[in-house]
Amino acid sequence: MKFKKYLALFTILALTVVMFAGCNDSATPDPSNGDNGTDEGQMDAEQYINTYLVSDPTTLDPSLRSDTYSSTILVNTLESLVRMEERDGDYYQNRGDAETWEYNEDGTVWTFYLGDNKWEDGEPVTAHDYVYSLRRSSNPATGSPNSYFLTPIVNFEEVNNGTLPVEELGVRAIDEKTLEITLTNPVPAFLSMIDSTVYYPQRQDKVEEWGERYGSEAQYTISNGPFKVDSWTPNSSIILSKNENYWDAESVSLERVVYNIMTDETTYYNAFESGQIDFVGTGRTEWLERFQQRDDVNFNSYTSATITYSFYNSRDDLFQNENIRKAFTLAIDREDINEVAFSGLRVPTYGWVVPTISVGNTTFRDAAGDTILEMKAELEAEGLTSKDLLLQGMEELGLGDDPESLNVTFSLAGTDDWFRTLGEYLQQVYREELGVNIEIDFSEWGIFYSNVTSGNYQIGFMGWGAYYNDPYDVLSLFVSDQDMIETGWGNDEYDALIREAAKEMDDEARLELYIQAENILLRDEMVVSPLATSRVNQFVKDYVHNYSTLGFSNMGLKYVYTSGR
Amino acid sequence: MLKYIIKRLGYAVLTLFIVVTLTFFLMRSIPGDPLASMARGLPEQTRANFYAKYGLDQPLFTQYTMYMQNFVRGDLGESVVFPGRSVTDTIKRTAPVSGLIGGISLILGFAIGISLGIIAALNKNRWPDYIVMFIAILGVTIPIFVLASLAQYLFSVRLGWFPSSGWGDLRHLFLPVAVSFFGPIASFARYLKSSMLETLSQDYILTAKAKGLSKRAVILKHTLRNSMIPIVTILAARIVAVFTGSFIVERMFGVPGIGFYYISSINNNDYSMILGTTVFYAALFIVAQLFVDFIYMMVDPRIRVGS
């Protein structure tokens, strides 16, 4: 066995030498891109990556997708106007189809000047492709689950509810290569926003030719990005190959990328161990330890934008009171719950805006502080505990002074062992800290979610992933006419702050508004109890270079290459 | 006979109709919908547009009659969760994959199981019997996901002989088949052994032996044939399972078969896919039952249709 491996390695090395002897250095990658796996030696002759997706993408139609797996593929196969990348460990706003862009004085009219990118069939990418795509997504007949990302565009709501024709949407092609998008209000994070799949271009001729089949099979996709879809065997694999017509094809080293669909955890761990895939992610301590012992892998661990939280029904008789909500929030030790529920693998979180989000160059949490931690310290400085808050709230509601008399049900969206442990832990904490005996309601996701949306719950437990890097993404969820977290809470001052921040183009002023808003949400009202932020724990074979580990970058595999496979 | 067949076919259609109707209403009584499984709060208008697209905004009974009209025309609709994928195409594509793995494991399992069963019955309470029964007990008691993990670890991580998962060439067949035929071996061996032991104690076997027939003739002609009835029964269930596939095996080895859709469509509330796979399963089962009844008649002359 050993011998065969060495033989194979030797053959590859020999081939590499032969290949490179006969070619110049133009294939060596630009070392300024990315910082992961610094350039060590020559690139392998054969450039390919084998990796996996945990589930089959639902569709590769940018208007109809809504799962994360399809966006993993689309980031590699479609080019948007701009592309958020990583350079030297920091975000770098690179161009995409748009060579340059500008906006008018108040930030409501954005003009994008397209370069000469081509689709995989050689047709030029034009402003019409963008106009068509945005109109198609906002058309109510399309039934796009992501269309609400187009909300800032003029007339979106009227188009989306069918009162105006799609032609009235605030997007137009000034000429073949000039695209203009008009917004109702200035949106400071608009560039981050258009880097999401619903803003990707679509080919009208192809979409109309393929009809409902568009995006459902490899032959019904068309790419203008670094890679194109070669084949897609549903529930088995998706194979991409380099798109030679891509404007920046010379930065793309990989000739072939295989995404195996691996639904089972053990399967992808075993596949990584047997060398079948080059990347693997895990949230399990035993596998973390096992992979960390390997000397042929690089370990990357970075905080993601997904928060786990509990949330209160503010229309409930008990949880309408903010002191009660504060008591239930402050009673939880976030370090402790991270150890018990997440094996210490997440990041204890003390504010609603996750630690990865920033405004301009300032990380939001650095500026806003660890709100919940501070509140706890302030409480302790007064010689009080969370139980005192509970008693105060009970008094305000006229419920006496016996916490044991309270009926509280905590709803969990799962019935397996993990949820059982979490439930027992919560019961124990609330008994010790507040003297309240809570009941746990375990139900399947569908039942849980329909209870939550109909307001039939007291405390719930969920996760939410931010889409783009601006506090607006997560803070707007609580604006009273959206109420996406289903707390039933609304606050005029909060709504006004978010509305104002949404159009404030100055980073510092915007940051200040968001901090004020989050203070209302947590410090004053405590509508939600942030608990922990997920981390991505990723192992990569050490011959893989130039991938990004920043949560909001959309580099995909564009710059990746292997050396020493 | 013809009348009997027509009657049976009539029952089959009626059963299918009842299955579809029950599935339709049961499935819609599960809380949640295809959008809820996307795990996101969505604005009202987005939801409304999505529901309208799939006709989910119509009254439930209207949706039912619409479905039935299409169903009678042979149109099983389009997946709600995977836009653009027709349910019929998905079944056509995935059932043969499951059928390939299931078929090979069934044939191997049947052949090996029957042979082991004969060996065990003829060597009752001697070491070959013990070994066979040990294998059989392992086969029925080890959960398939344990077996699958073990096989994956041994043959791909440790030995590196076969890919741990995937689909496309012959090497991908080995592990899923090896894991799936273990169960059939065990059940065929066990059933055949006990059924054979019972047959061997029958008077007609004694008669056959007394007539001076060779041992070979006694076993093959008289014992085996009469011991096959319980085997035919479990074979029917197994034939259905061949095409429906195994959720666990398909999931663990990345096999793009139908078993995966059968389970995942329920979790995703993919209405048309749930109905489509259920109808497929039910139809297969009904056909297999018919088939078994005809086989019974061939194997055992005592089982005859009353006039």
Short mmCIF file of C-alpha atoms in Angstrom, two decimals, chain A residues 187-403:
data_model
loop_
_atom_site.label_atom_id
_atom_site.label_comp_id
_atom_site.label_asym_id
_atom_site.label_seq_id
_atom_site.Cartn_x
_atom_site.Cartn_y
_atom_site.Cartn_z
CA VAL A 187 -29.00 52.04 0.85
CA PRO A 188 -25.48 52.24 2.28
CA ALA A 189 -24.92 48.49 2.05
CA PHE A 190 -26.20 48.28 -1.51
CA LEU A 191 -22.94 46.91 -2.89
CA SER A 192 -23.02 44.02 -0.39
CA MET A 193 -26.64 43.49 -1.26
CA ILE A 194 -26.15 43.15 -5.02
CA ASP A 195 -23.52 40.50 -4.39
CA SER A 196 -26.32 38.05 -3.60
CA THR A 197 -27.74 35.53 -6.05
CA VAL A 198 -31.04 37.31 -6.71
CA TYR A 199 -29.04 40.16 -8.32
CA TYR A 200 -27.17 37.80 -10.67
CA PRO A 201 -27.81 38.18 -14.43
CA GLN A 202 -30.04 35.81 -16.43
CA ARG A 203 -30.28 35.16 -20.14
CA GLN A 204 -33.78 35.95 -21.35
CA ASP A 205 -33.49 33.83 -24.51
CA LYS A 206 -32.38 30.76 -22.55
CA VAL A 207 -34.82 31.15 -19.67
CA GLU A 208 -37.69 31.47 -22.15
CA GLU A 209 -36.45 28.57 -24.23
CA TRP A 210 -36.07 26.25 -21.23
CA GLY A 211 -39.13 27.42 -19.33
CA GLU A 212 -39.69 25.58 -16.07
CA ARG A 213 -36.65 23.40 -16.70
CA TYR A 214 -34.31 26.36 -16.25
CA GLY A 215 -31.80 25.58 -13.51
CA SER A 216 -33.07 22.06 -12.87
CA GLU A 217 -30.37 20.18 -14.80
CA ALA A 218 -26.85 20.88 -16.04
CA GLN A 219 -28.02 21.29 -19.64
CA TYR A 220 -30.50 23.96 -18.57
CA THR A 221 -27.93 26.27 -16.99
CA ILE A 222 -25.74 28.91 -18.54
CA SER A 223 -22.78 30.47 -16.84
CA ASN A 224 -20.90 33.76 -17.02
CA GLY A 225 -18.70 33.06 -13.98
CA PRO A 226 -15.36 31.35 -13.36
CA PHE A 227 -16.84 27.88 -13.88
CA LYS A 228 -19.64 26.25 -15.86
CA VAL A 229 -21.82 23.29 -14.93
CA ASP A 230 -20.70 20.18 -16.81
CA SER A 231 -22.98 17.64 -15.23
CA TRP A 232 -25.42 17.32 -12.41
CA THR A 233 -26.59 13.92 -11.23
CA PRO A 234 -29.24 14.78 -8.66
CA ASN A 235 -28.32 13.54 -5.19
CA SER A 236 -24.97 12.33 -6.40
CA SER A 237 -22.64 14.95 -7.82
CA ILE A 238 -22.26 18.27 -9.59
CA ILE A 239 -19.23 18.68 -11.81
CA LEU A 240 -17.97 22.12 -12.81
CA SER A 241 -15.25 22.95 -15.29
CA LYS A 242 -13.39 26.13 -16.07
CA ASN A 243 -15.30 28.65 -18.19
CA GLU A 244 -12.80 29.82 -20.81
CA ASN A 245 -15.05 32.73 -21.79
CA TYR A 246 -14.93 34.26 -18.31
CA TRP A 247 -13.44 37.76 -18.32
CA ASP A 248 -10.91 36.88 -15.62
CA ALA A 249 -10.22 33.33 -16.79
CA GLU A 250 -6.49 33.78 -16.35
CA SER A 251 -6.98 34.05 -12.57
CA VAL A 252 -8.81 30.72 -12.56
CA SER A 253 -6.47 27.77 -12.10
CA LEU A 254 -8.85 24.89 -11.51
CA GLU A 255 -9.90 22.92 -14.56
CA ARG A 256 -12.44 20.81 -12.76
CA VAL A 257 -14.42 20.88 -9.52
CA VAL A 258 -16.44 17.93 -8.28
CA TYR A 259 -19.11 18.54 -5.66
CA ASN A 260 -20.20 15.19 -4.26
CA ILE A 261 -23.58 15.29 -2.61
CA MET A 262 -22.90 13.75 0.79
CA THR A 263 -25.83 13.94 3.13
CA ASP A 264 -24.52 11.69 5.84
CA GLU A 265 -21.99 13.01 8.33
CA THR A 266 -20.02 9.78 8.63
CA THR A 267 -19.86 9.59 4.86
CA TYR A 268 -18.07 12.87 4.38
CA TYR A 269 -15.76 12.31 7.32
CA ASN A 270 -14.78 8.94 5.86
CA ALA A 271 -14.46 10.46 2.41
CA PHE A 272 -12.07 13.08 3.75
CA GLU A 273 -10.04 10.46 5.57
CA SER A 274 -9.79 8.27 2.50
CA GLY A 275 -8.70 11.23 0.38
CA GLN A 276 -11.86 11.37 -1.72
CA ILE A 277 -12.55 15.01 -0.84
CA ASP A 278 -10.21 17.93 -0.12
CA PHE A 279 -12.38 19.93 2.27
CA VAL A 280 -14.44 18.91 5.27
CA GLY A 281 -16.28 20.82 7.96
CA THR A 282 -17.29 19.48 11.34
CA GLY A 283 -19.04 20.62 14.48
CA ARG A 284 -18.18 17.50 16.45
CA THR A 285 -15.43 17.46 19.05
CA GLU A 286 -14.41 13.86 18.41
CA TRP A 287 -13.88 14.47 14.70
CA LEU A 288 -12.22 17.82 15.34
CA GLU A 289 -9.67 16.12 17.55
CA ARG A 290 -9.19 13.32 15.11
CA PHE A 291 -8.61 15.54 12.09
CA GLN A 292 -6.39 17.89 14.08
CA GLN A 293 -3.95 15.05 14.57
CA ARG A 294 -3.40 14.73 10.86
CA ASP A 295 -0.29 16.44 9.57
CA ASP A 296 -1.49 16.79 5.98
CA VAL A 297 -4.31 19.24 6.64
CA ASN A 298 -4.78 22.90 7.48
CA PHE A 299 -7.36 23.78 10.07
CA ASN A 300 -9.43 26.94 9.66
CA SER A 301 -11.85 28.07 12.25
CA TYR A 302 -13.82 31.23 11.77
CA THR A 303 -16.95 32.80 13.17
CA SER A 304 -19.90 32.62 10.84
CA ALA A 305 -22.88 34.95 10.65
CA THR A 306 -25.40 32.50 12.11
CA ILE A 307 -26.73 33.27 15.55
CA THR A 308 -28.58 30.97 17.93
CA TYR A 309 -31.06 32.76 20.15
CA SER A 310 -34.18 32.43 22.18
CA PHE A 311 -37.02 34.85 21.62
CA TYR A 312 -40.06 35.96 23.55
CA ASN A 313 -43.67 36.31 22.53
CA SER A 314 -44.29 39.92 23.58
CA ARG A 315 -48.06 39.35 23.27
CA ASP A 316 -47.97 36.66 25.94
CA ASP A 317 -49.52 37.57 29.32
CA LEU A 318 -46.22 37.04 31.10
CA PHE A 319 -43.62 37.96 28.50
CA GLN A 320 -45.28 41.27 27.63
CA ASN A 321 -43.24 42.58 30.58
CA GLU A 322 -39.68 43.65 29.75
CA ASN A 323 -38.36 42.93 33.24
CA ILE A 324 -39.51 39.34 32.95
CA ARG A 325 -37.83 39.10 29.54
CA LYS A 326 -34.65 40.58 31.00
CA ALA A 327 -34.72 38.11 33.88
CA PHE A 328 -34.99 35.15 31.50
CA THR A 329 -32.20 36.55 29.32
CA LEU A 330 -29.75 37.42 32.08
CA ALA A 331 -30.32 34.13 33.92
CA ILE A 332 -28.48 32.26 31.18
CA ASP A 333 -24.71 32.01 31.40
CA ARG A 334 -23.62 32.10 27.76
CA GLU A 335 -20.22 30.51 28.40
CA ASP A 336 -21.97 27.69 30.16
CA ILE A 337 -24.69 27.03 27.57
CA ASN A 338 -22.02 27.08 24.87
CA GLU A 339 -20.21 24.27 26.71
CA VAL A 340 -23.34 22.24 27.43
CA ALA A 341 -25.21 22.61 24.16
CA PHE A 342 -22.45 23.23 21.63
CA SER A 343 -19.40 21.49 23.15
CA GLY A 344 -17.75 24.90 23.45
CA LEU A 345 -17.53 25.16 19.67
CA ARG A 346 -19.53 28.36 19.24
CA VAL A 347 -18.89 31.90 20.32
CA PRO A 348 -20.85 33.15 23.37
CA THR A 349 -22.77 36.16 22.10
CA TYR A 350 -23.89 39.21 24.05
CA GLY A 351 -25.61 41.29 21.40
CA TRP A 352 -28.08 40.72 18.56
CA VAL A 353 -25.71 41.88 15.81
CA VAL A 354 -23.31 38.95 15.36
CA PRO A 355 -19.58 39.50 15.98
CA THR A 356 -18.72 39.19 12.26
CA ILE A 357 -20.77 42.17 11.11
CA SER A 358 -19.14 45.54 10.67
CA VAL A 359 -20.05 49.05 9.55
CA GLY A 360 -17.43 50.48 7.23
CA ASN A 361 -14.17 49.53 8.89
CA THR A 362 -15.53 49.21 12.43
CA THR A 363 -16.68 45.89 13.78
CA PHE A 364 -20.11 46.54 15.22
CA ARG A 365 -19.59 44.68 18.50
CA ASP A 366 -16.34 46.52 19.20
CA ALA A 367 -18.26 49.77 19.07
CA ALA A 368 -21.49 48.61 20.71
CA GLY A 369 -19.92 46.51 23.45
CA ASP A 370 -21.12 43.26 25.00
CA THR A 371 -24.54 44.55 25.99
CA ILE A 372 -25.82 41.56 27.91
CA LEU A 373 -22.57 41.11 29.80
CA GLU A 374 -22.61 44.79 30.75
CA MET A 375 -26.22 44.60 31.91
CA LYS A 376 -25.38 41.67 34.11
CA ALA A 377 -22.42 43.51 35.62
CA GLU A 378 -24.55 46.59 36.26
CA LEU A 379 -27.17 44.45 37.95
CA GLU A 380 -24.58 42.77 40.14
CA ALA A 381 -23.04 46.14 41.02
CA GLU A 382 -26.41 47.11 42.47
CA GLY A 383 -26.37 43.87 44.49
CA LEU A 384 -29.26 42.45 42.48
CA THR A 385 -29.76 39.22 40.54
CA SER A 386 -31.91 38.21 37.60
CA LYS A 387 -34.41 36.85 40.09
CA ASP A 388 -34.97 40.37 41.44
CA LEU A 389 -35.84 41.47 37.92
CA LEU A 390 -38.31 38.61 37.68
CA LEU A 391 -39.94 39.57 40.99
CA GLN A 392 -40.12 43.20 39.89
CA GLY A 393 -41.82 42.16 36.68
CA MET A 394 -44.25 39.90 38.53
CA GLU A 395 -45.14 42.77 40.83
CA GLU A 396 -45.77 45.05 37.87
CA LEU A 397 -48.11 42.43 36.43
CA GLY A 398 -49.75 41.78 39.79
CA LEU A 399 -48.67 38.16 39.86
CA GLY A 400 -47.54 37.97 43.49
CA ASP A 401 -44.04 37.04 44.57
CA ASP A 402 -43.83 33.30 44.08
CA PRO A 403 -41.87 32.36 40.94
#
